[in-house]
C-alpha atoms as one frame of an Amber mdcrd trajectory, in Angstrom:
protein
 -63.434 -70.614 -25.602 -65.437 -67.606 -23.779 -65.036 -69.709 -20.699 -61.547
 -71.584 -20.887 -60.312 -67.439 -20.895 -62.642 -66.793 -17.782 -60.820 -69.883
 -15.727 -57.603 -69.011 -16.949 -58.046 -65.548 -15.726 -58.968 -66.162 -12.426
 -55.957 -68.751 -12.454 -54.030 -65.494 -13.072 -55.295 -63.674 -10.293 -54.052
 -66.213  -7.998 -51.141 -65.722  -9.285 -50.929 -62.122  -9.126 -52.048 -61.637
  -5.687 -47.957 -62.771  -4.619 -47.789 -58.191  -5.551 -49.443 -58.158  -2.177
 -46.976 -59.978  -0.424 -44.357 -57.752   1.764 -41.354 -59.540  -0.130 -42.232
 -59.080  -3.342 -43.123 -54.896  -2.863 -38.977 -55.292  -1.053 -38.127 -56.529
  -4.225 -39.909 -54.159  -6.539 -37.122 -51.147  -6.049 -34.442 -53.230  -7.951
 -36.183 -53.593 -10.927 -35.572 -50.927 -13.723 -36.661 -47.785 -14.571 -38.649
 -46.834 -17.178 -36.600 -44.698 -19.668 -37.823 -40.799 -19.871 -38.903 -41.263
 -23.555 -41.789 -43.041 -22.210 -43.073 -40.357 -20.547 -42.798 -37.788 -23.141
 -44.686 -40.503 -25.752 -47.374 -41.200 -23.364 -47.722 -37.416 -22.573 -48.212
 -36.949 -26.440 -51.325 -39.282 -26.500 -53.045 -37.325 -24.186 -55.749 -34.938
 -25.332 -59.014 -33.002 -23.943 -59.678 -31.548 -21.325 -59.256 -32.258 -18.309
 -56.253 -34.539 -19.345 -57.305 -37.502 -16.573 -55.234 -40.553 -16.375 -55.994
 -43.892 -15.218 -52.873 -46.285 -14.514 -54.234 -49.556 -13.940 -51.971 -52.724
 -12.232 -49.863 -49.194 -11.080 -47.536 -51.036  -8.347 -45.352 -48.569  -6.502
 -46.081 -46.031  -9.534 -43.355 -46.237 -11.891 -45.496 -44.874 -14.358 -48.121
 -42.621 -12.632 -45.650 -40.852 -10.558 -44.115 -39.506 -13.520 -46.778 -38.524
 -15.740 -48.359 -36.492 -13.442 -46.476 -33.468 -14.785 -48.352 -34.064 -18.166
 -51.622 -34.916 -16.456 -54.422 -33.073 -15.434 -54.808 -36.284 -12.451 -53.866
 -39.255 -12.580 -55.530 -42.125 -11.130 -53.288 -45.021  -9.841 -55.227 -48.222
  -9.358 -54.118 -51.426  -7.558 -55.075 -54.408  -5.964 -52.137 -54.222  -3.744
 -52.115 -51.650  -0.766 -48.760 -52.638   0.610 -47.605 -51.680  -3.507 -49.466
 -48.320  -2.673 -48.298 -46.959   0.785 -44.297 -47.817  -1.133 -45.175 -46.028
  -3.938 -46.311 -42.794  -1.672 -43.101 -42.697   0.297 -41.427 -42.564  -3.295
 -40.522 -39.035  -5.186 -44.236 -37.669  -6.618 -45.447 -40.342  -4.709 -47.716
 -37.166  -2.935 -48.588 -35.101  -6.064 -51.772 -33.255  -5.524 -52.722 -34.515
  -8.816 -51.791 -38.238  -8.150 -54.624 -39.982  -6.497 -54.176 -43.730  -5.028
 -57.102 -45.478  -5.371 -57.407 -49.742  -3.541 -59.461 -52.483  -5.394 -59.110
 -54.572  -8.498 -59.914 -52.584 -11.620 -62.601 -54.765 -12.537 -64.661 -53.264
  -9.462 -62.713 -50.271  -7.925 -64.977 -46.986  -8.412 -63.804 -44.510 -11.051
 -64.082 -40.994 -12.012 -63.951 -40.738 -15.546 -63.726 -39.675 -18.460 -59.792
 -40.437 -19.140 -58.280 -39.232 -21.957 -55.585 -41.795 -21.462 -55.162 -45.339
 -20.141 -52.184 -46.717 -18.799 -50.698 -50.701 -18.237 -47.465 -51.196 -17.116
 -46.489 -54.994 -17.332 -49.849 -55.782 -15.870 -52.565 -56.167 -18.184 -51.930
 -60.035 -18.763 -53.036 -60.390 -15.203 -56.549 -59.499 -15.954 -60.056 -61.172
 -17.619 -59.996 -58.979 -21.019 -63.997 -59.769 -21.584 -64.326 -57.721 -18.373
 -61.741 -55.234 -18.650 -61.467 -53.836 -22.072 -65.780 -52.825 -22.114 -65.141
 -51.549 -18.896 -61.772 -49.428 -20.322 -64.139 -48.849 -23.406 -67.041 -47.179
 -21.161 -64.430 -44.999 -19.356 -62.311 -43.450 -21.901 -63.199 -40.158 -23.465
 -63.873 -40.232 -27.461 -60.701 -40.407 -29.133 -58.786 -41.919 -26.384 -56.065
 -44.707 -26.061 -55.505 -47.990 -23.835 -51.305 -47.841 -23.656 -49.637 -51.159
 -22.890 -45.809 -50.291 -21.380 -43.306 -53.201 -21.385 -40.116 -52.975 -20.030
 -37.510 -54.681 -22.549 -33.405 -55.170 -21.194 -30.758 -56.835 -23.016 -29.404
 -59.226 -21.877 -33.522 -60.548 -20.641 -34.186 -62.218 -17.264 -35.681 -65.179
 -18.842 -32.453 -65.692 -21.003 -29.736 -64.738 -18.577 -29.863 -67.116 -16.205
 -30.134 -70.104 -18.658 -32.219 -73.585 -17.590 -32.015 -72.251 -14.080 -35.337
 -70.571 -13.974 -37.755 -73.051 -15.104 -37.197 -75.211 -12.235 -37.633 -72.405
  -9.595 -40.980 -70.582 -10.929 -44.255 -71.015  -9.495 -46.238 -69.595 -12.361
 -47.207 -70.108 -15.746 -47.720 -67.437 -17.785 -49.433 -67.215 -21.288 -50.149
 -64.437 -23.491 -53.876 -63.292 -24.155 -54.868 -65.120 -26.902 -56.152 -64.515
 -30.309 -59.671 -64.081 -29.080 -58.939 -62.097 -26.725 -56.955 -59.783 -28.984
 -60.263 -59.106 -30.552 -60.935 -56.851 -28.075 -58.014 -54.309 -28.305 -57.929
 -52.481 -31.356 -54.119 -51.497 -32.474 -53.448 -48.066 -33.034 -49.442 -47.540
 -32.783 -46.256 -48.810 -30.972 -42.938 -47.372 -30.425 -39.953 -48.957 -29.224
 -37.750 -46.608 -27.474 -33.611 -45.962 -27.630 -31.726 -48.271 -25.359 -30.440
 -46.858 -22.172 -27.828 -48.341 -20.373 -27.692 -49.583 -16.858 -25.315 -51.379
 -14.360 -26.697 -53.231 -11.609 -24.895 -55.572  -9.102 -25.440 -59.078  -9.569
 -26.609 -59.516  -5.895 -29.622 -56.378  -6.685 -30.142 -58.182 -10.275 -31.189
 -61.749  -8.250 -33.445 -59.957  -5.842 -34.807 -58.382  -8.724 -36.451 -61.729
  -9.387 -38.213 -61.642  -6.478 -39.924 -58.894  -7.544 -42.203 -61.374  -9.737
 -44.995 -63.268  -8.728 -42.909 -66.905  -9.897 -40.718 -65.855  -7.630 -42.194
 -64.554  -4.755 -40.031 -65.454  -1.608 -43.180 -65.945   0.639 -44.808 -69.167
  -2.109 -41.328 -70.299  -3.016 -40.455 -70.757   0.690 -37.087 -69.991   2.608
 -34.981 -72.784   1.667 -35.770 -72.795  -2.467 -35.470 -69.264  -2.385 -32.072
 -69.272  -0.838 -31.146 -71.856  -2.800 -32.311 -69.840  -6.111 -30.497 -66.994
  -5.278 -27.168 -69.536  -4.739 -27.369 -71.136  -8.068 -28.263 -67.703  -9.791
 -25.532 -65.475  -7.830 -22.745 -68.407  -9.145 -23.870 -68.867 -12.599 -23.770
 -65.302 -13.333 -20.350 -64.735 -11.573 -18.851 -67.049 -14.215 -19.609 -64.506
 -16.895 -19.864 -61.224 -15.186 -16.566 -61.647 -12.832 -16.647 -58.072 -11.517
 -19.862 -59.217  -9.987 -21.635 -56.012 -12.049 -24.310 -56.596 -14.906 -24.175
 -54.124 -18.047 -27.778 -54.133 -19.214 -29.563 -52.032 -22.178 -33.061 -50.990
 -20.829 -35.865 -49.983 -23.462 -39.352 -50.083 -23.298 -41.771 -50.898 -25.772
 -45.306 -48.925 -25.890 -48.053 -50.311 -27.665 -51.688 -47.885 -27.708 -54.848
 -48.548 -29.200 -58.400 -48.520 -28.979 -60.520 -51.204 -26.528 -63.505 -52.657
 -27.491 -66.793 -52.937 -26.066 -67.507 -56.020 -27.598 -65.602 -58.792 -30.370
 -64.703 -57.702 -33.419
């Protein structure tokens, strides 16, 4: 079992190296933002001196950039640079307190203690038997791995009907129950909708954004003809050519483990 997990990861990192390709780190601005109440509930777990922070998977720093405030530092790790330099040019993007750091977590050099852990839609992309001993080892006593989903109504796997399946490129499966052994569950909130319009042509490169539908492994001509099909099916039931979403986010935090339970 040990080892089907192990190749499945590193089937997973193939995967997620499309965040290092130029069209998907375009794409990445049209997804939305996280809603403020994150913040202030990730803020909350923090505790001890000196507050550190370590945002792992970070992208262009949706989430580091903004807890900085909160944060004594806050270290933003990806595997992606082009993800980085974007998420510099952004607003906090040059906090004194932010710090950028290049590598895969499993190997990237760290300066901890952290009294909090952050994973923004990224944590499925990694081998848990390497990462959660290795989040275990770095967190200070009484500190919390937070997973942050984004959650929008109506969802991008629903919206677009049988469309997507025969575009994607990936196949993704949640960790399994094994795996969940080593992530102890301490809490979860689920915070108040927030609404947001986006234009159907910003909602379809918004898709783009993910690794089954990176422009550069789809190719030119199935990734025009995606956004085609997508762009006319939604038109037929948003007319004004504008989506009304509800954006939430759901924040789980617990405790990783060194070893199984």
């Amino acid at each position: 079992m040990q080892e089907a997990n192990h190749t499945r990861a590193t089937e997973y990192r193939t995967y997620a190296e499309a965040f290092q390709e130029k069209g998907v780190v375009d794409a990445y601005r049209y997804r939305p933002a996280y809603p403020l109440e994150v913040f202030a509930l990730l803020a909350g777990l923090i505790h001890g001196e000196p507050g550190h922070v370590l945002d792992i998977g970070c992208g262009t720093g949706d989430i580091a950039r903004f807890l900085v405030a909160s944060a004594g530092r806050v270290d933003a790790v990806d595997v992606s640079q082009e993800m980085i330099e974007q998420g510099k040019r952004l607003p906090q993007g040059d906090h004194p307190r932010l710090r950028w750091l290049h590598g895969r977590i499993e190997e990237v050099t760290l300066a901890p203690p952290y009294a909090l852990i952050t994973a923004g839609e990224s944590l499925h992309w990694l081998d848990w038997q390497v990462v959660m001993p290795r989040f275990h080892a770095v967190l200070m006593q009484g500190g919390y791995l937070a997973i942050v989903e984004r959650r929008t109504t109506p969802d991008p796997w629903s919206i677009l009907g049988e469309i997507l399946p025969r575009y994607r490129t990936d196949h993704y499966q949640s960790p399994d129950e094994q795996e969940q052994q080593l992530w102890q569950k301490v809490g979860e909130h689920l915070t108040a909708p927030m609404p947001f319009l986006q234009p159907i042509d910003e909602y379809v490169e918004s898709y783009h954004s993910r690794a089954g539908f990176s422009r550069e492994r789809m190719g030119v001509a199935q990734a025009e003809a995606f956004d085609q099909e997508a762009r006319a099916y939604l038109l037929k039931s948003y007319p004004t050519g504008t989506i009304p979403f509800q954006v939430s986010a759901s924040i789980v935090w617990g405790i990783p483990q060194a070893k199984w339970l």
